[in-house]
Amino acid sequence: MAVTAARAGPGVRISERHIKAAFILLAAIPLLIFVLYPLWAILKKSFIIDDGTWGLGNYVHYFTDPKLVTTINNSFAVSISTTLVTIVLAYAFAYAMHRSAIPLKKLWMLIAMLPLFAPSLVQALGFQLMLGRNGLVNRSFGTEFDIYGFWGIFLANTLYALPHAILMLSAALAVADARLYESARMLGGSSWRIFWTVTLPATRYGVMSAVFVVFTIVITDFGNPMVIGGDYSVLATEIYNQVSGQANFRLGAVIGMILLIPAAVAVIVERQVSRRQTAAITEGSVPLTIKPNRRFDTAMLVCVVLVCSAIVLIIGIVIFASFVRLWPYNMSLTFSNYDVDVQGGYGPLWTSIWMSSLAAVIGVVMVIISAYVIQKIANPFTRFLYFLSILPAAVPGMVLGLGYIFAFNDPANPVYLIYGSVLMLAINTVYHYHAQGFLIATTSLKQISSTFDEASAMLGGSFLHTMRKITLPIIWPTLISLGVFFFMRAMVTLAAVIFLVTPGNNLAAVSVLLLDDAGETTQAAAFSTLIMAVVLGVLLVFQGLLRLFGIRNVSLIS
């Protein structure tokens, strides 16, 4: 028997090694195909000139055209301005949530998260309905306020990026060591001085991370500038104009590569900043207790109410407009904008739901495999796999979508078989948001003690057995959270899929853009409302399921 066991041992080890190799390949090959290869395709396209050879002609064309170069200046101007204001507002909001005793904190937080449930252009649509040429303000007061251009993009993107910043800054402000504050008070520090010398330094890495994340979100956003930008062209809209408007794919590729640079730099810096952050709570820390202060709490409540009122006003006017017969000329209420016979009916919405469900399943499987391989397999290749897994965070959605055209719109490419299908849209969405999902999965796996793996190995448990019987049952709430995350992102995504939709596979978010562009503002508002209703409905259902199983510490919003 001992001889038999000795002979079986190497076979088992080889089989285990093969299984681990298969998992590594299963994680890496899709990332190489659907992330790295499209980036190579768009890079190559940007250097191919008219005669089919390689050269810098396309870049020379771009940088010698003053109108095109202006898009860089415009993008940085609106992105930097929006980032600064968004961070200030988000910090004040997060500070009120975690360092004051204001009432109804959960309600305010839910309202602040509402922009996450809608495509980015919903904010622009709301400002258009409120402050546009035929907006409610101009029609009611006879003013001639013009929201189109820099200020429209600035306001819309501020609301769009605000919940992302609030979530990050809330994480930075949620915990604190009371001993530091007590020491500062004993030394005679005023509240204002304590904020500048204790609170702000303790949250500096969170602030820096939020700055770079918001900057990336704003500079790569396509929906808001497209709806409310007017003649104020930015890099994202110029890519669309060159590719869809003028069929100038080479120049579109050049602009895509230019847009990739600031986004990539911002993501790289943000990751470096995140690594330098140290724990705010240690073994000897004393949790900070918030004591009521009527004057301070009132000021914080006013701040929170103002922010939430702006969000409710802009999203609320979109919902209201969806029931208006002809904005702003006939304000009578009607359900005709929800008529299924209008603009292809509910087809784009059902396609979005199907695509989002597919993206949720594919996304959960792929990010869990990638995260599990990196966390559980000691292999030199896993470092490169980690790089591939977070690389999509640095790739703007429009750049990835454009890369798919260059990479897969070729009958000689096997992936062409699914080009233009719902499956392709789902894959594109998954790998657009892969980095965020991967980091969520990695964080969850890191919380599982290695003793589980060691005990399983001592009892003869294989790699697959440990994953199936131990790891996945422990992290199943995270799997639900990841599924909802991918579903939500897929329902509201626009930039990544704008080049990939077809008349037979159109999506609801794209329909909003097309309807607004055609002047059908109220129907665009109706589709926006339906998207928000679906996303909120799914969120509430799965949050309810988690509560039903006694899981109360998992938030599906963040």
Coordinates of C-alpha atoms in Angstrom, one line a residue:
M1 CA 0.0 0.0 0.0
A2 CA 2.9 2.3 0.8
V3 CA 4.3 1.7 -2.7
T4 CA 1.0 2.4 -4.3
A5 CA 0.6 5.6 -2.4
A6 CA 4.1 6.7 -3.3
R7 CA 3.4 6.1 -6.9
A8 CA 0.1 7.9 -6.8
G9 CA 1.6 11.0 -5.1
P10 CA 3.5 12.4 -8.1
G11 CA 0.5 11.8 -10.3
V12 CA -1.7 13.8 -8.0
R13 CA 0.9 16.6 -7.8
I14 CA 1.1 16.8 -11.6
S15 CA -2.7 16.9 -11.9
E16 CA -2.8 19.6 -9.3
R17 CA -0.1 21.6 -11.2
H18 CA -2.1 21.2 -14.4
I19 CA -5.2 22.5 -12.8
K20 CA -3.5 25.5 -11.4
A21 CA -1.9 26.2 -14.8
A22 CA -5.3 25.9 -16.4
F23 CA -6.7 28.5 -14.0
I24 CA -3.8 30.9 -14.7
L25 CA -4.5 30.6 -18.4
L26 CA -8.2 30.9 -17.9
A27 CA -7.6 34.2 -16.1
A28 CA -4.9 35.5 -18.4
I29 CA -6.0 34.6 -21.9
P30 CA -9.3 36.6 -21.8
L31 CA -7.4 39.7 -20.5
L32 CA -4.9 39.4 -23.2
I33 CA -7.6 39.1 -25.9
F34 CA -10.1 41.6 -24.6
V35 CA -7.9 44.2 -23.0
L36 CA -4.3 44.1 -24.2
Y37 CA -5.0 43.2 -27.9
P38 CA -7.5 46.0 -28.4
L39 CA -5.0 48.5 -26.9
W40 CA -2.4 47.2 -29.3
A41 CA -4.8 47.5 -32.2
I42 CA -5.7 51.2 -31.4
L43 CA -2.0 52.0 -30.9
K44 CA -1.1 50.4 -34.3
K45 CA -4.0 52.2 -36.0
S46 CA -2.8 55.6 -34.8
F47 CA 0.6 55.1 -36.5
I48 CA -0.7 53.9 -39.8
I49 CA -0.8 56.7 -42.4
D50 CA -2.6 57.1 -45.7
D51 CA -0.3 54.9 -47.8
G52 CA -0.5 52.0 -45.3
T53 CA 2.9 52.5 -43.8
W54 CA 3.9 53.4 -40.3
G55 CA 4.5 57.0 -39.4
L56 CA 3.7 60.1 -37.3
G57 CA 1.5 61.7 -39.8
N58 CA -1.7 61.3 -37.9
Y59 CA -0.1 62.8 -34.7
V60 CA 1.3 65.7 -36.8
H61 CA -2.2 66.3 -38.2
Y62 CA -3.7 66.4 -34.7
F63 CA -1.1 68.7 -33.1
T64 CA -1.0 71.1 -36.0
D65 CA -4.7 71.7 -36.1
P66 CA -5.6 74.4 -33.5
K67 CA -9.2 73.3 -33.3
L68 CA -8.2 69.7 -32.4
V69 CA -5.5 70.8 -29.9
T70 CA -8.1 72.9 -28.1
T71 CA -9.9 69.7 -27.1
I72 CA -6.9 68.9 -24.8
N73 CA -7.0 72.3 -23.2
N74 CA -10.8 72.1 -22.8
S75 CA -10.6 68.6 -21.3
F76 CA -8.0 69.6 -18.7
A77 CA -9.8 72.9 -17.9
V78 CA -13.1 71.3 -17.1
S79 CA -11.6 68.2 -15.5
I80 CA -9.4 70.1 -13.1
S81 CA -12.2 72.6 -12.2
T82 CA -14.7 69.8 -11.6
T83 CA -12.3 67.7 -9.6
L84 CA -11.5 70.6 -7.2
V85 CA -15.1 71.5 -6.5
T86 CA -16.2 67.8 -6.3
I87 CA -13.6 66.9 -3.7
V88 CA -14.5 69.9 -1.5
L89 CA -18.2 69.1 -1.7
A90 CA -17.6 65.4 -1.2
Y91 CA -15.3 65.9 1.8
A92 CA -17.8 68.2 3.5
F93 CA -20.6 65.6 2.8
A94 CA -18.5 62.7 4.1
Y95 CA -17.4 64.7 7.1
A96 CA -21.0 65.4 8.0
M97 CA -21.8 61.7 7.7
H98 CA -19.0 60.5 10.0
R99 CA -18.0 63.4 12.2
S100 CA -21.3 65.1 13.1
A101 CA -24.5 64.0 14.8
I102 CA -27.0 65.0 12.1
P103 CA -30.2 62.9 11.8
L104 CA -31.2 60.7 8.8
K105 CA -27.7 59.9 7.7
K106 CA -28.8 56.8 5.8
L107 CA -31.4 58.7 3.9
W108 CA -28.9 61.5 2.9
M109 CA -26.3 58.9 1.9
L110 CA -28.9 57.1 -0.3
I111 CA -29.8 60.3 -2.0
A112 CA -26.2 61.1 -2.6
M113 CA -25.7 57.8 -4.4
L114 CA -28.6 58.3 -6.8
P115 CA -26.3 59.4 -9.7
L116 CA -24.8 56.0 -9.7
F117 CA -28.1 54.4 -10.7
A118 CA -28.3 56.3 -14.0
P119 CA -26.2 56.9 -17.1
S120 CA -23.9 59.9 -16.7
L121 CA -25.8 61.9 -19.3
V122 CA -28.9 62.0 -17.0
Q123 CA -27.2 64.8 -15.1
A124 CA -26.7 66.7 -18.3
L125 CA -30.3 66.0 -19.3
G126 CA -31.5 67.3 -16.0
F127 CA -29.5 70.5 -16.3
Q128 CA -30.8 70.9 -19.9
L129 CA -34.4 70.6 -18.7
M130 CA -33.7 73.1 -15.9
L131 CA -31.3 75.6 -17.3
G132 CA -31.3 75.0 -21.1
R133 CA -32.6 77.4 -23.7
N134 CA -36.1 75.9 -23.3
G135 CA -35.5 75.0 -19.7
L136 CA -37.8 75.6 -16.8
V137 CA -35.9 78.6 -15.5
N138 CA -35.7 80.5 -18.8
R139 CA -39.3 79.7 -19.7
S140 CA -40.6 80.7 -16.2
F141 CA -38.6 83.9 -15.7
G142 CA -38.0 85.0 -19.2
T143 CA -34.2 84.8 -18.8
E144 CA -31.7 83.8 -21.5
F145 CA -29.4 81.6 -19.4
D146 CA -27.2 79.4 -21.6
I147 CA -26.0 76.2 -19.9
Y148 CA -24.3 74.7 -22.9
G149 CA -20.5 74.6 -22.9
F150 CA -18.0 74.6 -20.1
W151 CA -20.5 75.4 -17.3
G152 CA -22.9 72.7 -18.4
I153 CA -20.2 70.0 -18.4
F154 CA -18.8 71.3 -15.1
L155 CA -22.1 71.2 -13.3
A156 CA -23.2 67.8 -14.8
N157 CA -19.9 66.1 -14.1
T158 CA -19.8 67.5 -10.6
L159 CA -23.0 65.7 -9.7
Y160 CA -21.9 62.6 -11.7
A161 CA -18.6 62.2 -9.9
L162 CA -19.8 63.3 -6.5
P163 CA -21.0 59.9 -5.2
H164 CA -17.7 58.2 -6.2
A165 CA -15.8 60.8 -4.2
I166 CA -18.1 60.5 -1.3
L167 CA -17.7 56.8 -1.1
M168 CA -13.9 57.1 -1.1
L169 CA -13.8 59.9 1.4
S170 CA -16.3 58.2 3.7
A171 CA -13.9 55.3 3.9
A172 CA -11.1 57.6 5.0
L173 CA -13.3 59.5 7.6
A174 CA -15.2 56.5 8.9
V175 CA -12.5 55.5 11.5
A176 CA -10.3 57.6 13.7
D177 CA -8.3 57.3 16.9
A178 CA -9.9 59.3 19.7
R179 CA -6.6 59.5 21.5
L180 CA -5.2 61.9 18.9
Y181 CA -8.2 64.2 19.3
E182 CA -8.1 64.1 23.0
S183 CA -4.4 65.0 23.0
A184 CA -5.0 67.9 20.7
R185 CA -7.7 69.3 22.9
M186 CA -5.6 69.0 26.0
L187 CA -2.9 71.0 24.2
G188 CA -5.5 73.8 23.7
G189 CA -6.2 73.1 20.0
S190 CA -9.4 74.7 18.6
S191 CA -11.8 72.6 16.4
W192 CA -10.5 74.4 13.3
R193 CA -6.8 73.7 14.2
I194 CA -7.6 70.1 15.1
F195 CA -9.1 69.7 11.7
W196 CA -6.1 71.0 9.9
T197 CA -3.5 69.3 12.1
V198 CA -5.2 65.9 12.9
T199 CA -8.2 65.1 10.6
L200 CA -6.9 66.3 7.3
P201 CA -3.4 64.7 7.6
A202 CA -5.0 61.4 8.6
T203 CA -7.2 61.4 5.5
R204 CA -4.7 62.9 3.0
Y205 CA -4.2 59.6 1.2
G206 CA -7.9 59.1 0.8
V207 CA -8.2 62.7 -0.5
M208 CA -5.4 62.1 -3.0
S209 CA -6.9 58.9 -4.2
A210 CA -10.3 60.6 -4.6
V211 CA -8.7 63.4 -6.6
F212 CA -7.2 61.1 -9.1
V213 CA -10.3 58.9 -9.4
V214 CA -12.6 61.9 -9.9
F215 CA -10.2 63.4 -12.5
T216 CA -10.2 60.1 -14.4
I217 CA -14.0 59.9 -14.3
V218 CA -14.4 63.4 -15.6
I219 CA -11.8 63.5 -18.3
T220 CA -13.0 60.2 -19.8
D221 CA -16.8 61.0 -19.5
F222 CA -18.6 61.1 -22.8
G223 CA -22.3 61.4 -22.0
N224 CA -22.5 64.7 -20.2
P225 CA -20.3 66.6 -22.8
M226 CA -22.2 65.1 -25.6
V227 CA -25.6 66.3 -24.3
I228 CA -24.7 69.6 -22.8
G229 CA -21.3 70.5 -24.2
G230 CA -22.5 72.5 -27.2
D231 CA -19.5 73.8 -29.1
Y232 CA -17.1 73.1 -26.2
S233 CA -15.4 70.0 -27.6
V234 CA -13.4 67.7 -25.3
L235 CA -11.3 64.6 -26.1
A236 CA -14.1 62.1 -25.5
T237 CA -16.6 63.9 -27.8
E238 CA -14.0 64.5 -30.4
I239 CA -13.3 60.8 -30.6
Y240 CA -17.0 60.2 -31.3
N241 CA -17.1 63.0 -33.9
Q242 CA -14.1 61.7 -35.8
V243 CA -15.2 58.1 -35.8
S244 CA -19.0 58.3 -36.1
G245 CA -19.3 61.7 -37.8
Q246 CA -16.4 61.7 -40.2
A247 CA -15.3 58.0 -40.3
N248 CA -11.7 59.2 -39.6
F249 CA -10.7 56.1 -37.7
R250 CA -7.0 57.0 -37.7
L251 CA -7.5 60.4 -36.1
G252 CA -9.9 58.8 -33.7
A253 CA -7.2 56.4 -32.7
V254 CA -4.8 59.3 -32.1
I255 CA -7.2 61.1 -29.9
G256 CA -7.9 57.8 -28.1
M257 CA -4.2 57.4 -27.3
I258 CA -4.0 61.0 -26.1
L259 CA -7.0 60.5 -23.8
L260 CA -5.4 57.3 -22.5
I261 CA -2.3 59.1 -21.2
P262 CA -3.8 61.4 -18.5
A263 CA -6.2 58.6 -17.5
A264 CA -3.4 56.1 -17.1
V265 CA -1.2 58.5 -15.2
A266 CA -4.0 59.3 -12.8
V267 CA -4.8 55.6 -12.2
I268 CA -1.1 54.7 -11.6
V269 CA -0.6 57.6 -9.2
E270 CA -3.9 56.7 -7.3
R271 CA -2.7 53.1 -6.9
Q272 CA 0.7 54.2 -5.6
V273 CA -1.1 56.6 -3.1
S274 CA -3.4 53.7 -2.0
R275 CA -0.4 51.5 -1.2
R276 CA 1.2 54.2 1.0
Q277 CA -1.9 54.5 3.2
T278 CA -1.5 53.0 6.6
A279 CA -4.0 51.8 9.1
A280 CA -5.9 54.5 11.0
I281 CA -6.9 52.0 13.7
T282 CA -4.3 49.9 15.6
E283 CA -4.6 47.5 18.5
G284 CA -4.4 50.3 21.1
S285 CA -6.7 52.7 19.3
V286 CA -9.9 54.1 20.9
P287 CA -12.8 54.6 18.5
L288 CA -13.8 58.2 18.1
T289 CA -17.2 59.0 19.6
I290 CA -19.3 61.7 18.0
K291 CA -20.9 64.1 20.5
P292 CA -23.8 66.4 19.4
N293 CA -22.9 70.0 18.8
R294 CA -26.0 72.0 17.8
R295 CA -24.1 74.8 16.0
F296 CA -21.8 72.5 14.1
D297 CA -24.4 69.9 13.4
T298 CA -26.7 72.5 12.0
A299 CA -24.0 73.8 9.6
M300 CA -23.3 70.2 8.5
L301 CA -27.0 69.5 8.0
V302 CA -27.4 72.6 5.8
C303 CA -24.5 71.5 3.7
V304 CA -25.9 68.0 3.3
V305 CA -29.4 69.2 2.5
L306 CA -28.1 71.6 -0.2
V307 CA -26.1 68.8 -1.9
C308 CA -29.0 66.3 -1.7
S309 CA -31.5 69.0 -2.9
A310 CA -29.4 69.6 -6.0
I311 CA -29.3 65.9 -6.8
V312 CA -33.0 65.4 -6.2
L313 CA -33.8 68.5 -8.2
I314 CA -31.8 67.4 -11.3
I315 CA -32.8 63.7 -11.2
G316 CA -36.4 64.6 -10.2
I317 CA -36.9 67.0 -13.1
V318 CA -35.8 64.2 -15.5
I319 CA -38.4 61.9 -14.0
F320 CA -41.1 64.6 -14.1
A321 CA -40.3 65.4 -17.7
S322 CA -40.8 61.8 -18.6
F323 CA -44.5 62.3 -17.9
V324 CA -44.8 65.7 -19.8
R325 CA -46.5 65.7 -23.2
L326 CA -44.2 68.2 -24.9
W327 CA -41.5 70.0 -22.8
P328 CA -41.8 72.9 -22.2
Y329 CA -44.7 73.9 -24.5
N330 CA -47.3 71.5 -23.3
M331 CA -46.8 70.6 -19.7
S332 CA -49.8 68.4 -19.4
L333 CA -49.1 64.9 -17.9
T334 CA -49.2 61.8 -20.0
F335 CA -47.9 58.2 -20.2
S336 CA -47.3 58.4 -23.9
N337 CA -43.6 58.8 -23.5
Y338 CA -43.6 55.2 -22.2
D339 CA -45.5 53.9 -25.2
V340 CA -43.9 50.7 -26.3
D341 CA -44.5 51.6 -30.0
V342 CA -42.3 54.7 -29.8
Q343 CA -38.6 54.4 -31.0
G344 CA -38.5 50.6 -31.1
G345 CA -40.5 50.2 -27.9
Y346 CA -38.8 48.6 -24.9
G347 CA -36.4 46.6 -27.1
P348 CA -33.3 48.6 -26.0
L349 CA -34.3 48.3 -22.4
W350 CA -34.8 44.5 -22.6
T351 CA -31.5 44.2 -24.5
S352 CA -29.8 46.2 -21.7
I353 CA -31.3 43.9 -19.0
W354 CA -30.2 40.8 -20.9
M355 CA -26.7 42.2 -21.5
S356 CA -26.4 43.4 -17.9
S357 CA -27.4 39.9 -16.6
L358 CA -24.9 38.3 -18.9
A359 CA -22.2 40.8 -17.8
A360 CA -23.0 40.1 -14.2
V361 CA -22.4 36.3 -14.6
I362 CA -19.3 36.6 -16.8
G363 CA -17.9 39.4 -14.6
V364 CA -18.2 37.5 -11.3
V365 CA -16.7 34.3 -12.8
M366 CA -13.7 36.1 -14.4
V367 CA -12.8 38.4 -11.5
I368 CA -13.1 35.7 -9.0
I369 CA -10.8 33.4 -11.0
S370 CA -8.2 36.2 -11.5
A371 CA -8.3 37.2 -7.8
Y372 CA -8.2 33.6 -6.6
V373 CA -5.3 32.7 -8.9
I374 CA -3.2 35.7 -7.7
Q375 CA -4.0 35.2 -4.0
K376 CA -3.7 31.4 -3.9
I377 CA -1.0 30.4 -6.5
A378 CA 2.6 31.2 -6.0
N379 CA 3.8 31.7 -9.6
P380 CA 6.1 34.4 -11.2
F381 CA 3.4 34.9 -13.9
T382 CA 0.8 36.1 -11.3
R383 CA 2.6 39.5 -11.1
F384 CA 1.9 40.1 -14.8
L385 CA -1.6 38.8 -14.3
Y386 CA -2.2 41.3 -11.5
F387 CA -1.0 44.1 -13.9
L388 CA -3.4 42.8 -16.6
S389 CA -6.2 42.7 -14.0
I390 CA -5.9 46.3 -13.0
L391 CA -5.0 47.6 -16.4
P392 CA -8.6 48.3 -17.5
A393 CA -8.8 51.0 -14.8
A394 CA -6.4 53.1 -16.8
V395 CA -8.3 52.6 -20.1
P396 CA -11.2 55.0 -20.9
G397 CA -14.4 53.3 -22.0
M398 CA -14.3 55.0 -25.4
V399 CA -10.7 53.9 -26.0
L400 CA -11.5 50.3 -25.2
G401 CA -14.7 50.3 -27.4
L402 CA -12.7 51.8 -30.3
G403 CA -10.0 49.2 -29.8
Y404 CA -12.7 46.5 -30.2
I405 CA -13.6 47.9 -33.6
F406 CA -10.0 47.7 -34.8
A407 CA -9.3 44.4 -33.2
F408 CA -12.4 42.3 -33.8
N409 CA -14.2 43.8 -36.8
D410 CA -12.3 41.5 -39.1
P411 CA -13.7 38.3 -40.5
A412 CA -10.3 36.7 -40.2
N413 CA -10.4 37.1 -36.4
P414 CA -12.2 34.2 -34.6
V415 CA -13.8 36.7 -32.2
Y416 CA -15.6 38.2 -35.2
L417 CA -18.2 35.5 -34.8
I418 CA -19.6 37.4 -31.8
Y419 CA -18.9 40.9 -33.0
G420 CA -22.0 43.1 -32.8
S421 CA -23.7 40.6 -30.5
V422 CA -25.1 41.0 -27.0
L423 CA -22.3 38.8 -25.8
M424 CA -19.7 41.1 -27.2
L425 CA -21.3 44.1 -25.5
A426 CA -21.3 42.1 -22.2
I427 CA -17.7 41.1 -22.6
N428 CA -16.7 44.7 -23.4
T429 CA -18.6 45.9 -20.2
V430 CA -17.0 43.3 -18.0
Y431 CA -13.5 44.2 -19.0
H432 CA -14.2 47.9 -18.9
Y433 CA -15.0 47.5 -15.2
H434 CA -12.8 44.5 -14.6
A435 CA -10.3 46.4 -12.4
Q436 CA -12.9 47.6 -9.9
G437 CA -14.5 44.1 -9.6
F438 CA -11.1 42.5 -9.3
L439 CA -10.1 44.7 -6.4
I440 CA -13.4 44.0 -4.6
A441 CA -12.8 40.3 -5.0
T442 CA -9.1 40.5 -3.9
T443 CA -10.1 42.5 -0.8
S444 CA -12.6 39.8 0.1
L445 CA -10.2 36.9 -0.4
K446 CA -7.5 38.7 1.7
Q447 CA -9.9 38.6 4.6
I448 CA -9.9 34.8 4.7
S449 CA -7.2 33.4 6.9
S450 CA -4.6 31.2 5.3
T451 CA -5.2 28.6 8.0
F452 CA -8.3 27.4 6.0
D453 CA -6.1 26.5 3.0
E454 CA -3.5 24.9 5.2
A455 CA -6.1 22.8 7.0
S456 CA -7.7 21.7 3.7
A457 CA -4.3 20.8 2.3
M458 CA -3.4 18.7 5.4
L459 CA -6.7 16.8 5.0
G460 CA -5.9 16.1 1.3
G461 CA -8.1 18.8 -0.2
S462 CA -7.2 19.7 -3.7
F463 CA -7.0 23.2 -5.1
L464 CA -10.5 22.9 -6.6
H465 CA -11.9 21.3 -3.5
T466 CA -10.7 24.1 -1.3
M467 CA -12.1 26.7 -3.7
R468 CA -15.4 25.0 -4.0
K469 CA -16.0 23.8 -0.5
I470 CA -14.3 26.5 1.6
T471 CA -13.5 29.8 -0.2
L472 CA -16.7 30.3 -2.3
P473 CA -19.1 29.5 0.6
I474 CA -17.3 32.1 2.8
I475 CA -17.3 34.9 0.2
W476 CA -20.8 34.3 -1.3
P477 CA -22.0 37.7 -0.1
T478 CA -19.2 39.2 -2.1
L479 CA -20.2 37.2 -5.2
I480 CA -23.7 38.8 -4.9
S481 CA -22.2 42.2 -4.5
L482 CA -20.0 41.7 -7.5
G483 CA -22.9 40.5 -9.6
V484 CA -25.0 43.6 -8.7
F485 CA -21.9 45.8 -9.3
F486 CA -21.5 44.5 -12.9
F487 CA -25.3 44.6 -13.5
M488 CA -25.5 48.2 -12.4
R489 CA -22.5 49.3 -14.4
A490 CA -23.7 47.5 -17.5
M491 CA -27.2 49.1 -17.3
V492 CA -25.8 52.6 -17.2
T493 CA -22.6 52.3 -19.3
L494 CA -22.4 54.4 -22.5
A495 CA -18.9 55.4 -23.5
A496 CA -17.5 51.8 -23.8
V497 CA -20.4 50.5 -25.9
I498 CA -21.3 53.5 -28.1
F499 CA -19.2 52.2 -31.0
L500 CA -20.3 48.6 -30.6
V501 CA -24.2 48.8 -30.5
T502 CA -26.1 47.9 -33.7
P503 CA -29.7 48.6 -34.7
G504 CA -30.6 45.1 -33.7
N505 CA -28.8 45.2 -30.4
N506 CA -29.2 48.8 -29.1
L507 CA -29.0 49.6 -25.4
A508 CA -31.2 51.8 -23.3
A509 CA -28.4 54.2 -22.3
V510 CA -27.5 54.7 -26.0
S511 CA -31.2 55.2 -26.8
V512 CA -31.3 58.1 -24.3
L513 CA -28.5 59.8 -26.1
L514 CA -30.0 59.2 -29.6
L515 CA -33.5 60.4 -28.4
D516 CA -32.1 63.6 -26.9
D517 CA -30.0 64.2 -30.0
A518 CA -33.2 63.9 -32.1
G519 CA -35.0 66.4 -29.9
E520 CA -37.2 63.8 -28.2
T521 CA -36.3 65.1 -24.8
T522 CA -39.3 63.7 -22.9
Q523 CA -38.8 60.2 -24.4
A524 CA -35.1 60.4 -23.4
A525 CA -36.3 61.2 -19.9
A526 CA -38.6 58.2 -20.0
F527 CA -35.9 55.8 -20.9
S528 CA -33.6 57.4 -18.2
T529 CA -36.4 56.8 -15.7
L530 CA -36.8 53.2 -16.7
I531 CA -33.0 52.6 -16.4
M532 CA -33.0 54.0 -12.9
A533 CA -36.1 52.0 -11.9
V534 CA -34.5 48.7 -13.1
V535 CA -31.2 49.4 -11.4
L536 CA -32.8 50.4 -8.1
G537 CA -35.2 47.5 -8.3
V538 CA -32.3 45.0 -8.7
L539 CA -30.4 46.7 -5.9
L540 CA -33.2 46.5 -3.5
V541 CA -34.1 42.9 -4.3
F542 CA -30.5 41.6 -3.7
Q543 CA -30.0 43.8 -0.7
G544 CA -33.2 42.3 0.7
L545 CA -32.0 38.8 0.0
L546 CA -28.8 39.5 1.9
R547 CA -30.8 40.8 4.8
L548 CA -33.0 37.7 4.7
F549 CA -29.9 35.6 5.1
G550 CA -28.7 37.7 8.0
I551 CA -25.9 39.5 6.0
R552 CA -26.1 43.2 7.1
N553 CA -22.5 44.3 6.8
V554 CA -22.4 44.1 3.0
S555 CA -23.5 47.3 1.1
L556 CA -24.3 46.7 -2.6
I557 CA -24.0 50.4 -3.4
S558 CA -20.3 50.8 -2.5

